[in-house]
Amino acid sequence: MATANKNLDIKVEYLTRVEGHGNIVVNVKNGKVEKCEFHVVETPRLFEGMLRGRSIFEAQHITSRICGICSCGHSLASIQAAEDALGVVPTEQTIKLRKLLLDYEFLDSHILHVYLLAAPDVLGVPSFIPLIKTHNAVVRRALRMKKAVNDVCDILVGRHIHPITAVVGGWTKLPSKKDLDTQIKILEEMAGDMGETLKLAKVLKFPDFHRETEYVALVSDDGEYPLLMGDIGSTDGKRVSKKDYRKSTNEFIDPRSSAKFTKWSRDSLFVGALARFNLNADKLHPKAKAVAKELGLKPVCHNPFMNTVAQVIEIVHCYYHALEILKDLKKNGLDYSQQVTVGANEKGAVPVRAGNGVGSVEVPRGILHHNYETDRAGMIKVANCIIPTNQNVNNIEHDFAKFLPEIITLPKETITLRLEMLVRAYDPCISCSAHYLDVKFVD
Amino acid sequence: MKTEKKSVQIAAKPKVAFFDFASCEGCQLQITNLGEGLLDILGAIDVVEFREAISEKWDKDYDVVLIEGSIGDHHAEERLKKIRARAKVLIAYGACACTGGVNGMKNSFELDEIRASVYGKDYKLFDSTATKAVHQVVKVDYSINGCPIYAPELVEVLKCALRGLPYTVPDNPVCSECKLNENVCMYERGVSCLGPWTKAGCNSWCVNNGNICYGCRGEVKNPAKNANDVISKYNLKPELIKAKFDMYNKCKEADNNGNRK
Ligand code: SF4
Ligand code: SF4
Ligand code: SF4
């Protein structure tokens, strides 16, 4: 067999087009895979350590800085955990606006990933920069859509990267009637580009690779596609409340790499758009369901490359969901007396008590958990954040183990690219997952 | 942006590279958020490394490099020095790079203690040093403060850098912009705000949106005239203000652009 004595030594350092820093290390001797690993290498930023001794009212501001692209998601998980610890119950209006913010976060992140980070792979170019020449209209559309989402975010939270107005206790600034109209207008003007995005999605081709795994995402009993609130569920039939999030992650040390991995019912688990789709496809917006049908994605799908397609479906879902919230707010009006001035809570706007709270929120890359324990003065004693990419690293390695033998006859460059594509399909956000990292290298 | 205007050092289509260190990468995302305006900038420069967005590598010298993030391990320090050696002009952008940013809070703890608190007994596997701002490791030619950077300022500094013109981060307090924006002062609303001690340039971004200033743009040399009045008038504890300020300003900021301290 041609592969019997194949030797391969691949080391992709600082995997490009992925948030954060990741390395792929592959070692094949005489056709046998000796090593096939995905490493996360980044300076530990030690957020959980730094949070100790800071006020619970600063947690949103600080943890937002774990990741620029998921800053709204981190903010929402942080606020949820803090309010849980303090015993604050947000109003219906506050929740509605938070859901809107989460829709924007998904739109922004998924558009970035589908267009700028994943499309170059599928179109066979090293980056979006050559696409400026060859696919100028596509690049312009991507940037235009990103700008539009950025603009609606600016209106809602002051700025998309590190939101300002979403805090513990509610909103420091509520959108005016005009603000609602502007957001609706910007989104409606995006409709044409949305249509074009679907056309693009239809031509994207992905490797045919399947591996069964456990898909984990928020689940709920109501009819809404759960992103902000719910229990933690899996395609293996598990379900726990967010208080028991640790049961769904079971962080463990892998003796081979010393990185911390997660698992639930089997060797590894998958979080992200495909997991949400696999668990909750029946709750998608009808327009998104129609798109799923058009794109041929059905639950349960075991091809990790299809995560990008699930993201396209979620783009459609979040787009229409956001418009529905905006129109509802416009119709029923906002209660501006709910606007809060919190700061460091000097005025005691939010009652403080000692507590332990969990926030579990779906962010673009999967389920995110924040957990804080506070003292009577609202100072953080212990903090724990479990980030989606961290939960996926183990699954990526298990995919590698099955995928590599399937493609081993291909030239080294193609193998490298395929493995990079596989990692990128997960849309990993490594700046966050630097919670744990692996420092072993193959020479 | 026009580049025909001759500058002494920079080529007509300058080779520009973006690198990131310990950061949330939000500052580079601010660049992609320029939307189609990004294409104007890209038309004037030749992007040779931008790890997040492209897969091409470049092994020659750079006309301009933009550094995001702070330095928090030995490998990063070496990598930064190598980049500096190949760069004609170095721009530090974002609070992480300019003042250490939120990463600086690490320096409030004993290093081994905070490492063990996150990684447990195996913490030594993960190299980690006290957080340094970029200028504490190499010479910085331009700084763009803020967490995240304010996009209009980025465009301004890039223009200056490409033309070889100086740029100085404003040294008046956020209050000056806040007053122009006619916000009701947060102190009047019963909560404390770091505006009097923080460099302006963000157009009082947070206060305009009903929040307080957290000091992300670094400390002014001369705090607002009323800063001391604020402390006494509102009966503030200076330690409280300092603790709040530590969120972004544990590492010392460069005294001036380009002056390494
Ligand atoms: S300065 Fe702020 S926005 Fe920029 S990289 Fe650092 S944490 Fe992120
Ligand atoms: S203290 Fe804060 S709110 Fe008051 S004027 Fe200064 S920046 Fe504005
Ligand atoms: S108001 Fe203060 S914290 Fe907000 S962006 Fe400006 S300097 Fe930074």
XYZ file of C-alpha atoms and ligand atoms in Angstrom:
728
model
C 0.000 0.000 0.000
C 1.304 3.402 -0.946
C 0.769 4.728 2.547
C 2.478 1.879 4.347
C 5.811 3.621 4.638
C 4.587 7.154 4.504
C 6.374 9.538 6.856
C 4.788 12.829 7.621
C 5.782 15.650 9.854
C 3.411 18.563 9.920
C 3.585 21.473 12.260
C 1.328 24.408 11.593
C 2.316 27.138 13.965
C -0.027 29.990 14.759
C -2.852 28.671 12.654
C -3.991 31.671 10.715
C -7.551 32.876 10.413
C -8.465 31.595 13.836
C -8.986 33.873 16.773
C -6.090 33.336 19.111
C -3.129 31.067 18.649
C -3.285 27.388 17.799
C -0.796 24.844 16.549
C -1.388 21.562 14.772
C 1.195 18.858 15.277
C 1.111 15.707 13.169
C 3.605 12.930 13.165
C 3.255 9.890 10.931
C 5.865 7.137 10.812
C 5.675 4.266 8.328
C 2.066 5.037 7.634
C 1.129 4.928 11.314
C -0.208 8.012 13.036
C 2.030 8.595 16.029
C 0.819 12.008 16.949
C -2.017 14.181 15.776
C -2.710 17.017 18.131
C -4.192 20.417 18.282
C -2.445 22.712 20.720
C -3.594 25.960 22.143
C -0.616 28.197 22.764
C -1.086 31.562 24.241
C 0.072 33.673 27.099
C -2.207 32.810 29.994
C -4.127 35.937 30.854
C -5.376 34.523 34.160
C -8.748 36.251 34.170
C -10.198 33.987 36.826
C -7.299 34.847 39.094
C -7.523 38.571 38.374
C -11.224 38.712 39.180
C -10.608 37.784 42.793
C -11.072 40.785 45.024
C -12.834 42.833 42.341
C -16.431 43.931 42.706
C -19.140 41.829 41.095
C -20.182 45.092 39.420
C -16.884 45.145 37.528
C -17.104 41.532 36.343
C -18.972 42.282 33.112
C -16.504 44.977 32.134
C -13.499 42.784 32.880
C -14.681 39.456 31.450
C -15.896 41.126 28.283
C -12.148 41.578 27.631
C -11.571 37.823 27.569
C -12.505 37.887 23.886
C -13.239 40.801 21.592
C -15.376 38.877 19.178
C -17.478 37.249 21.911
C -17.481 40.283 24.172
C -21.270 40.607 24.173
C -21.610 36.889 24.921
C -19.146 37.070 27.794
C -20.942 40.157 29.089
C -24.297 38.377 29.047
C -22.945 35.233 30.742
C -21.187 37.385 33.317
C -24.283 39.458 34.055
C -26.391 36.301 34.344
C -23.919 34.750 36.791
C -23.702 37.950 38.840
C -27.478 38.386 38.999
C -27.834 34.742 39.962
C -25.346 35.252 42.809
C -27.051 38.461 43.938
C -30.569 37.103 43.547
C -31.561 39.775 41.023
C -34.374 38.840 38.663
C -34.220 40.810 35.408
C -37.394 42.320 33.978
C -39.030 41.025 30.831
C -37.924 44.123 28.929
C -34.324 43.659 30.065
C -34.382 40.038 28.915
C -35.851 40.974 25.557
C -33.078 43.479 24.923
C -30.458 40.976 26.020
C -31.849 38.493 23.514
C -31.612 41.157 20.854
C -27.986 41.781 21.765
C -27.246 38.077 21.535
C -28.830 37.952 18.069
C -26.490 40.751 16.982
C -23.519 38.900 18.454
C -24.381 35.789 16.457
C -24.900 37.761 13.267
C -21.598 39.559 13.590
C -19.504 36.573 14.554
C -21.031 34.152 12.060
C -20.719 36.638 9.195
C -17.052 37.145 10.042
C -16.466 33.424 10.155
C -18.439 32.422 7.083
C -17.055 35.164 4.854
C -13.623 36.188 5.994
C -12.350 33.132 7.779
C -13.940 30.056 6.180
C -14.854 31.110 2.626
C -11.200 31.535 1.527
C -10.642 27.833 2.305
C -13.565 26.764 0.240
C -12.680 29.132 -2.596
C -9.086 27.898 -2.450
C -7.192 31.079 -1.563
C -4.981 31.797 1.437
C -6.985 34.727 2.771
C -9.722 37.192 2.025
C -7.157 39.687 0.703
C -6.798 38.013 -2.736
C -10.587 37.808 -2.770
C -10.655 41.599 -2.915
C -9.478 41.227 -6.528
C -11.131 37.966 -7.550
C -14.383 38.211 -5.599
C -14.617 41.921 -4.940
C -18.399 41.946 -4.642
C -18.274 39.149 -2.086
C -15.726 40.955 0.070
C -17.633 44.210 -0.158
C -20.819 42.461 0.837
C -19.118 40.799 3.814
C -17.701 44.095 5.038
C -20.987 45.866 4.419
C -22.905 43.265 6.439
C -20.376 43.376 9.247
C -20.580 47.150 9.301
C -24.384 47.040 9.401
C -24.381 44.695 12.398
C -21.725 46.786 14.013
C -23.875 49.868 13.542
C -26.987 48.348 15.140
C -24.809 47.170 18.013
C -23.376 50.645 18.449
C -26.902 51.948 18.825
C -27.976 49.252 21.286
C -24.892 48.896 23.505
C -22.660 51.857 22.671
C -20.170 49.740 20.776
C -20.076 46.169 19.621
C -16.673 45.315 21.009
C -16.976 45.607 24.779
C -20.581 46.701 25.156
C -21.243 49.631 27.482
C -24.944 49.736 28.321
C -25.613 46.110 29.343
C -24.899 45.791 33.072
C -25.930 43.920 36.191
C -29.417 45.169 36.980
C -30.450 46.109 33.460
C -29.548 48.762 30.886
C -27.767 52.057 31.496
C -29.296 53.450 28.326
C -32.456 52.277 26.621
C -32.929 52.715 22.885
C -35.183 55.618 21.952
C -38.006 55.211 19.493
C -35.754 56.653 16.830
C -33.006 54.182 17.799
C -35.448 51.327 17.246
C -36.425 52.695 13.859
C -32.805 53.088 12.801
C -31.995 49.524 13.806
C -34.995 48.206 11.891
C -34.025 50.252 8.855
C -30.401 49.053 8.888
C -31.479 45.429 9.222
C -34.115 45.715 6.531
C -31.570 47.204 4.165
C -29.468 44.084 4.737
C -32.152 41.852 3.235
C -30.586 41.778 -0.219
C -27.187 40.847 1.154
C -28.811 38.118 3.220
C -30.191 36.588 0.038
C -26.781 36.723 -1.616
C -25.257 35.069 1.444
C -27.537 32.100 0.956
C -26.486 31.855 -2.671
C -22.864 31.780 -1.530
C -23.658 29.162 1.096
C -25.100 26.949 -1.608
C -21.853 26.836 -3.570
C -19.610 26.217 -0.575
C -18.397 22.616 -0.648
C -17.206 20.740 2.387
C -15.261 17.496 2.837
C -17.410 14.445 3.420
C -16.369 13.379 6.889
C -18.487 11.957 9.678
C -17.848 11.058 13.276
C -20.524 10.499 15.875
C -20.074 12.521 19.023
C -22.147 14.100 21.791
C -23.624 17.469 20.861
C -24.185 19.787 23.820
C -26.242 22.986 23.902
C -28.890 24.842 25.888
C -32.300 23.200 25.785
C -35.660 24.472 27.014
C -39.305 23.548 27.208
C -40.752 26.588 25.467
C -40.900 27.099 21.717
C -38.032 29.573 21.428
C -34.628 28.578 20.014
C -32.718 28.791 23.326
C -29.695 31.053 23.269
C -29.846 33.190 26.410
C -31.516 30.866 28.903
C -32.181 27.191 29.433
C -30.863 23.928 30.817
C -27.819 22.158 29.465
C -28.752 19.205 27.254
C -27.132 16.758 24.875
C -27.896 14.488 21.936
C -27.124 11.578 24.251
C -30.275 12.420 26.158
C -28.659 14.225 29.080
C -30.111 17.276 30.762
C -28.948 19.247 33.817
C -29.725 22.704 35.158
C -27.053 25.386 34.723
C -26.212 25.200 38.439
C -24.779 21.771 37.615
C -22.773 22.941 34.598
C -19.716 21.111 35.897
C -21.528 17.811 35.319
C -21.686 18.651 31.623
C -18.024 19.591 31.299
C -16.111 17.208 33.599
C -12.814 18.931 32.955
C -9.976 16.444 33.038
C -6.244 16.492 32.482
C -5.025 14.531 29.508
C -1.793 12.869 30.608
C -0.436 13.066 27.053
C -0.707 16.826 26.754
C -1.474 18.286 30.189
C -4.198 20.407 28.598
C -7.590 20.341 30.272
C -10.291 18.711 28.194
C -14.017 18.230 28.652
C -16.402 15.329 28.143
C -19.841 14.259 29.255
C -21.292 10.868 28.246
C -18.513 9.785 25.913
C -14.895 10.528 24.990
C -15.511 14.038 23.737
C -18.275 16.549 23.101
C -19.145 19.190 20.524
C -20.523 22.659 21.250
C -21.442 25.330 18.706
C -23.853 26.033 15.872
C -24.066 22.409 14.756
C -24.791 21.252 18.326
C -27.554 23.828 18.687
C -28.971 22.843 15.316
C -28.838 19.152 16.168
C -30.709 19.730 19.434
C -33.098 22.549 18.586
C -33.626 22.656 14.807
C -37.398 22.388 15.289
C -37.412 25.711 17.163
C -35.681 27.760 14.479
C -37.465 30.663 12.853
C -39.539 29.362 9.892
C -37.300 31.274 7.463
C -34.249 29.574 8.934
C -35.954 26.196 8.745
C -36.613 26.780 5.056
C -32.953 27.625 4.524
C -31.851 24.480 6.360
C -34.013 22.513 3.983
C -32.542 24.287 0.969
C -29.025 23.658 2.189
C -29.840 20.041 2.934
C -28.892 20.102 6.612
C -30.857 17.734 8.829
C -30.456 16.869 12.492
C -28.527 14.923 13.671
C -25.605 15.746 11.359
C -22.211 14.298 12.322
C -20.005 16.208 9.871
C -18.103 18.900 11.811
C -17.412 20.810 8.581
C -21.155 21.461 8.418
C -20.814 23.715 11.459
C -20.296 26.527 8.955
C -23.594 25.673 7.256
C -25.341 25.617 10.634
C -23.899 29.104 11.181
C -25.474 30.300 7.943
C -28.813 28.948 9.151
C -28.359 30.759 12.450
C -27.551 33.976 10.613
C -31.016 33.740 9.063
C -32.629 32.831 12.391
C -31.023 35.673 14.322
C -31.745 38.175 11.587
C -35.497 37.520 11.667
C -35.592 37.029 15.424
C -33.905 40.397 15.951
C -36.356 42.111 13.628
C -39.270 40.560 15.513
C -37.969 41.835 18.860
C -37.402 45.311 17.451
C -40.881 45.483 15.956
C -42.424 44.209 19.157
C -40.562 46.840 21.199
C -41.635 49.495 18.763
C -45.248 48.439 18.922
C -45.462 48.089 22.688
C -43.042 50.860 23.615
C -40.259 50.781 26.179
C -40.544 51.574 29.853
C -37.785 54.156 30.269
C -38.132 54.203 34.047
C -36.225 50.918 33.969
C -33.014 52.654 32.905
C -30.370 52.127 35.632
C -27.324 53.985 36.914
C -25.170 51.348 38.554
C -21.452 52.220 38.430
C -19.775 50.398 41.292
C -23.198 50.275 42.953
C -22.322 53.148 45.308
C -25.986 54.095 45.459
C -27.038 50.535 46.210
C -29.125 50.468 43.034
C -28.813 46.680 43.184
C -29.197 44.900 46.556
C -26.061 42.953 47.467
C -25.720 39.640 49.293
C -23.195 36.825 49.466
C -23.855 34.149 46.890
C -22.777 31.762 44.212
C -24.139 32.244 40.714
C -23.906 30.625 37.311
C -24.465 32.106 33.874
C -24.818 29.679 30.965
C -25.334 31.349 27.628
C -25.008 30.195 24.034
C -22.423 32.321 22.277
C -21.539 31.920 18.588
C -18.985 29.161 19.257
C -21.042 27.200 21.758
C -22.165 27.143 25.335
C -20.308 29.431 27.722
C -20.356 29.211 31.511
C -19.398 31.871 34.053
C -19.521 31.102 37.756
C -18.788 33.534 40.587
C -18.797 33.205 44.330
C -19.108 36.500 46.163
C -18.840 37.702 49.738
C -21.355 39.872 51.578
C -19.907 43.050 50.113
C -20.211 41.714 46.563
C -16.479 41.070 46.178
C -15.559 38.085 44.038
C -13.942 35.238 45.963
C -13.778 32.584 43.249
C -14.407 32.819 39.517
C -14.618 30.117 36.891
C -15.210 30.523 33.168
C -15.559 27.562 30.806
C -15.258 28.643 27.238
C -16.684 26.872 24.153
C -13.379 26.349 22.376
C -12.017 24.675 25.473
C -14.863 22.204 25.322
C -14.205 21.538 21.636
C -10.424 20.994 21.677
C -10.833 17.408 22.801
C -13.394 16.773 20.066
C -11.103 18.294 17.434
C -8.380 15.857 18.404
C -10.764 12.922 18.212
C -11.821 14.123 14.756
C -8.157 14.289 13.755
C -7.654 10.687 14.818
C -10.417 9.526 12.484
C -9.912 12.061 9.683
C -6.166 11.754 9.172
C -6.155 8.045 8.189
C -8.973 8.836 5.726
C -6.879 11.454 3.924
C -3.397 10.064 4.482
C -2.817 9.272 0.783
C -3.158 12.927 -0.178
C -0.107 15.199 -0.602
C 1.250 16.743 2.582
C 0.069 20.244 1.646
C -3.478 19.029 1.101
C -3.461 17.145 4.375
C -2.255 20.239 6.185
C -4.915 22.374 4.596
C -7.658 19.852 5.368
C -6.629 19.682 9.018
C -6.517 23.471 9.199
C -9.956 23.594 7.615
C -11.248 21.130 10.150
C -9.992 23.270 13.013
C -11.390 26.399 11.407
C -14.788 24.733 10.940
C -15.091 24.809 14.719
C -14.495 28.546 14.520
C -12.242 28.242 17.535
C -11.627 31.275 19.598
C -8.367 30.541 21.228
C -7.773 33.808 22.980
C -10.473 32.716 25.391
C -9.442 29.147 25.797
C -5.988 30.100 26.982
C -7.424 29.088 30.312
C -5.419 25.921 29.635
C -2.714 25.330 27.145
C -0.360 22.693 25.971
C 3.322 23.366 25.740
C 4.592 20.151 24.223
C 6.263 20.320 20.847
C 7.488 17.787 18.332
C 10.890 18.671 16.926
C -6.000 57.960 2.302
C -3.266 59.266 0.032
C 0.302 58.123 0.210
C 1.827 59.928 -2.763
C 2.876 62.653 -0.391
C 6.535 61.767 0.052
C 7.672 60.726 3.460
C 11.268 60.150 4.315
C 11.214 56.498 5.185
C 8.039 54.909 3.980
C 7.675 53.315 0.562
C 4.778 54.268 -1.743
C 2.921 51.079 -0.923
C 4.170 50.427 2.576
C 4.458 46.898 3.911
C 2.307 46.778 7.010
C 2.010 43.925 9.463
C -0.299 43.335 12.408
C 0.747 41.177 15.348
C -1.033 40.253 18.511
C 0.173 39.260 21.936
C -1.851 38.742 25.114
C -5.094 40.439 24.165
C -8.712 39.828 23.366
C -8.047 40.745 19.720
C -10.823 43.276 19.975
C -8.585 46.007 18.669
C -7.885 44.191 15.414
C -11.598 43.545 15.135
C -12.168 47.269 15.435
C -10.220 47.467 12.185
C -12.423 44.941 10.382
C -15.402 46.867 11.729
C -14.431 49.815 9.556
C -16.521 48.018 6.935
C -15.912 48.961 3.325
C -13.744 51.821 4.614
C -11.237 49.072 5.336
C -10.747 48.635 1.605
C -9.569 52.252 1.286
C -6.925 51.590 3.887
C -6.021 48.273 2.314
C -5.727 50.034 -1.038
C -3.038 52.300 0.373
C -1.017 49.669 2.172
C 0.255 46.211 1.516
C -0.766 43.953 4.388
C 1.926 41.334 4.777
C 0.952 39.684 8.036
C -2.384 39.719 9.771
C -2.669 36.381 11.395
C -6.303 36.568 12.181
C -7.381 37.343 8.663
C -4.788 35.882 6.341
C -2.521 32.911 5.815
C 0.353 34.511 3.954
C 3.688 34.863 5.699
C 6.340 37.464 5.022
C 9.984 37.179 5.967
C 11.453 40.559 5.009
C 11.339 43.919 6.760
C 8.203 45.861 7.592
C 7.578 49.549 7.040
C 4.971 49.702 9.773
C 3.972 47.145 12.369
C 0.959 47.414 14.620
C 1.225 45.585 17.920
C -1.821 44.557 19.893
C -1.658 43.043 23.350
C 0.687 43.064 26.285
C 3.703 40.937 27.029
C 3.271 38.231 29.626
C 5.755 35.424 28.989
C 9.360 34.915 27.886
C 8.513 33.698 24.405
C 6.398 36.785 23.752
C 9.187 39.089 24.840
C 11.639 37.462 22.418
C 9.099 37.498 19.602
C 8.397 41.185 20.136
C 12.103 42.043 20.045
C 12.495 40.167 16.764
C 9.560 42.025 15.259
C 10.963 45.360 16.417
C 14.310 44.552 14.810
C 12.577 44.197 11.441
C 10.230 47.176 11.750
C 10.873 50.759 10.663
C 7.908 52.110 12.581
C 6.146 50.422 15.480
C 2.645 51.366 16.586
C 1.271 50.012 19.857
C -2.517 49.922 19.669
C -5.040 49.266 22.396
C -4.779 49.519 26.157
C -3.188 46.073 26.441
C -0.255 47.211 24.304
C -0.023 50.802 25.547
C -0.618 50.485 29.279
C -0.866 46.750 29.913
C -4.645 47.147 30.011
C -6.726 44.662 31.975
C -3.845 42.167 31.792
C -2.008 44.409 34.226
C -4.321 43.316 37.040
C -2.202 40.179 37.127
C 0.538 42.344 38.652
C -1.653 43.010 41.685
C -0.968 39.446 42.790
C 2.084 37.497 43.695
C 2.904 35.813 40.388
C 3.146 32.197 41.558
C 0.006 32.591 43.626
C -2.197 33.795 40.770
C -0.757 31.207 38.397
C -1.539 28.416 40.845
C -5.017 29.826 41.438
C -5.892 29.226 37.779
C -3.783 26.228 36.795
C -3.430 24.352 40.054
C -0.266 22.569 41.035
C 0.907 22.189 37.432
C 1.038 25.925 36.886
C 4.761 25.891 36.110
C 3.937 24.186 32.794
C 2.498 27.467 31.620
C 5.083 30.186 31.366
C 3.875 33.485 32.717
C 5.694 36.652 33.675
C 4.483 39.942 35.109
C 2.512 41.895 32.503
C 4.452 44.517 30.563
C 3.195 47.118 28.128
C 4.946 47.045 24.752
C 7.022 50.159 25.488
C 8.419 48.421 28.545
C 10.090 45.924 26.211
C 10.899 47.774 22.971
C 10.808 51.315 21.605
C 7.331 52.434 20.553
C 6.892 55.128 17.900
C 3.147 55.692 18.135
C 0.494 54.776 20.687
C -3.228 54.392 20.186
C -4.755 54.137 23.648
C -8.106 52.717 24.627
C -9.916 49.446 25.238
C -10.902 49.011 22.525
C -9.248 51.588 20.280
C -11.490 54.301 18.931
C -11.557 53.742 15.156
C -11.295 57.403 14.063
C -8.107 57.736 16.106
C -6.640 54.635 14.486
C -7.184 56.077 11.023
C -5.605 59.350 12.155
C -2.517 57.678 13.621
C -2.083 55.437 10.575
C -2.118 58.524 8.363
C 0.519 60.173 10.533
C 2.668 57.055 10.631
C 2.530 56.573 6.868
C 3.549 60.182 6.327
C 6.160 60.253 9.054
C 4.289 62.902 11.025
C 4.142 62.976 14.815
C 0.996 62.125 16.745
C 0.434 62.709 20.424
C -2.255 61.093 22.505
C -4.419 63.915 23.926
C -3.529 64.701 27.516
C -6.695 66.402 28.699
C -9.186 64.537 30.893
C -12.275 62.710 29.607
C -14.361 65.279 31.520
C -13.480 67.889 28.898
C -15.194 65.836 26.197
C -17.949 64.719 28.534
C -18.905 68.330 29.278
C -19.073 69.128 25.568
C -21.394 66.165 25.161
C -23.622 67.690 27.841
C -23.825 64.533 29.935
C -25.136 64.785 33.467
C -22.036 64.091 35.570
C -21.992 60.610 37.095
C -21.044 62.144 40.439
C -24.302 64.070 40.313
C -26.006 60.748 39.682
C -24.401 59.271 42.790
C -21.669 57.062 41.376
C -17.939 57.637 40.914
C -16.268 57.987 37.547
C -12.603 57.983 36.514
C -13.045 60.687 33.886
C -11.124 63.380 35.821
C -7.949 61.258 35.806
C -8.227 59.642 32.385
C -6.932 60.778 29.006
C -9.589 61.976 26.585
C -9.789 61.004 22.926
C -12.704 58.569 23.057
C -15.342 61.303 23.037
C -16.415 60.182 26.551
C -17.689 56.977 24.991
C -18.880 55.200 28.156
C -20.494 58.164 29.858
C -22.455 59.009 26.707
C -23.964 55.567 27.128
C -24.928 55.913 30.754
C -21.920 54.124 32.211
C -18.890 55.436 34.092
C -15.358 55.950 32.786
C -13.123 53.037 33.779
C -9.831 54.702 32.893
C -9.029 52.611 29.830
C -7.092 55.353 28.027
C -4.496 55.812 30.733
C -3.739 58.498 33.240
C -3.505 62.186 32.371
C -0.391 64.027 33.483
C -2.506 66.832 34.863
C -5.808 65.589 36.183
C -8.882 67.760 35.711
C -8.670 70.950 37.742
C -11.653 69.744 39.643
C -10.219 66.279 40.386
C -9.275 67.131 43.937
C -12.526 69.002 44.398
C -14.331 65.912 43.220
C -12.548 63.839 45.840
C -13.441 66.182 48.665
C -16.860 67.241 47.415
C -18.071 63.686 47.089
C -16.104 62.455 50.069
C -14.294 59.752 48.073
C -11.663 57.470 49.426
C -8.496 57.915 47.318
C -7.845 54.150 47.745
C -11.157 53.409 46.082
C -10.221 55.519 43.072
C -6.809 53.892 42.932
C -8.277 50.377 43.119
C -10.570 51.238 40.257
C -7.746 52.743 38.266
C -5.687 49.575 38.662
C -8.102 47.805 36.342
C -6.253 49.288 33.375
C -3.207 51.027 34.688
C -1.110 48.639 36.723
C 1.751 48.856 34.222
C 3.247 52.230 33.678
C 2.360 54.058 30.528
C 5.043 55.500 28.239
C 5.780 59.062 29.247
C 5.314 60.247 25.768
C 5.039 58.672 22.380
C 8.302 57.050 21.539
C 9.947 57.750 24.864
C 10.683 54.499 26.509
C 10.523 54.650 30.250
S -7.090 46.882 24.528
Fe -9.066 46.002 25.083
S -10.038 45.658 23.124
Fe -7.891 45.933 22.695
S -7.018 43.892 22.731
Fe -6.794 44.689 24.804
S -8.601 43.961 25.910
Fe -9.021 43.765 23.728
S -16.484 62.756 36.148
Fe -17.164 61.374 34.532
S -19.307 61.892 34.213
Fe -18.397 63.580 35.358
S -17.748 65.027 33.787
Fe -15.997 63.724 34.212
S -16.153 62.124 32.699
Fe -18.134 63.104 32.759
S -14.997 56.812 28.789
Fe -13.194 56.108 29.916
S -13.374 53.877 29.974
Fe -14.788 54.632 28.393
S -13.629 54.562 26.491
Fe -13.343 56.600 27.314
S -11.477 56.464 28.543
Fe -12.159 54.385 28.183
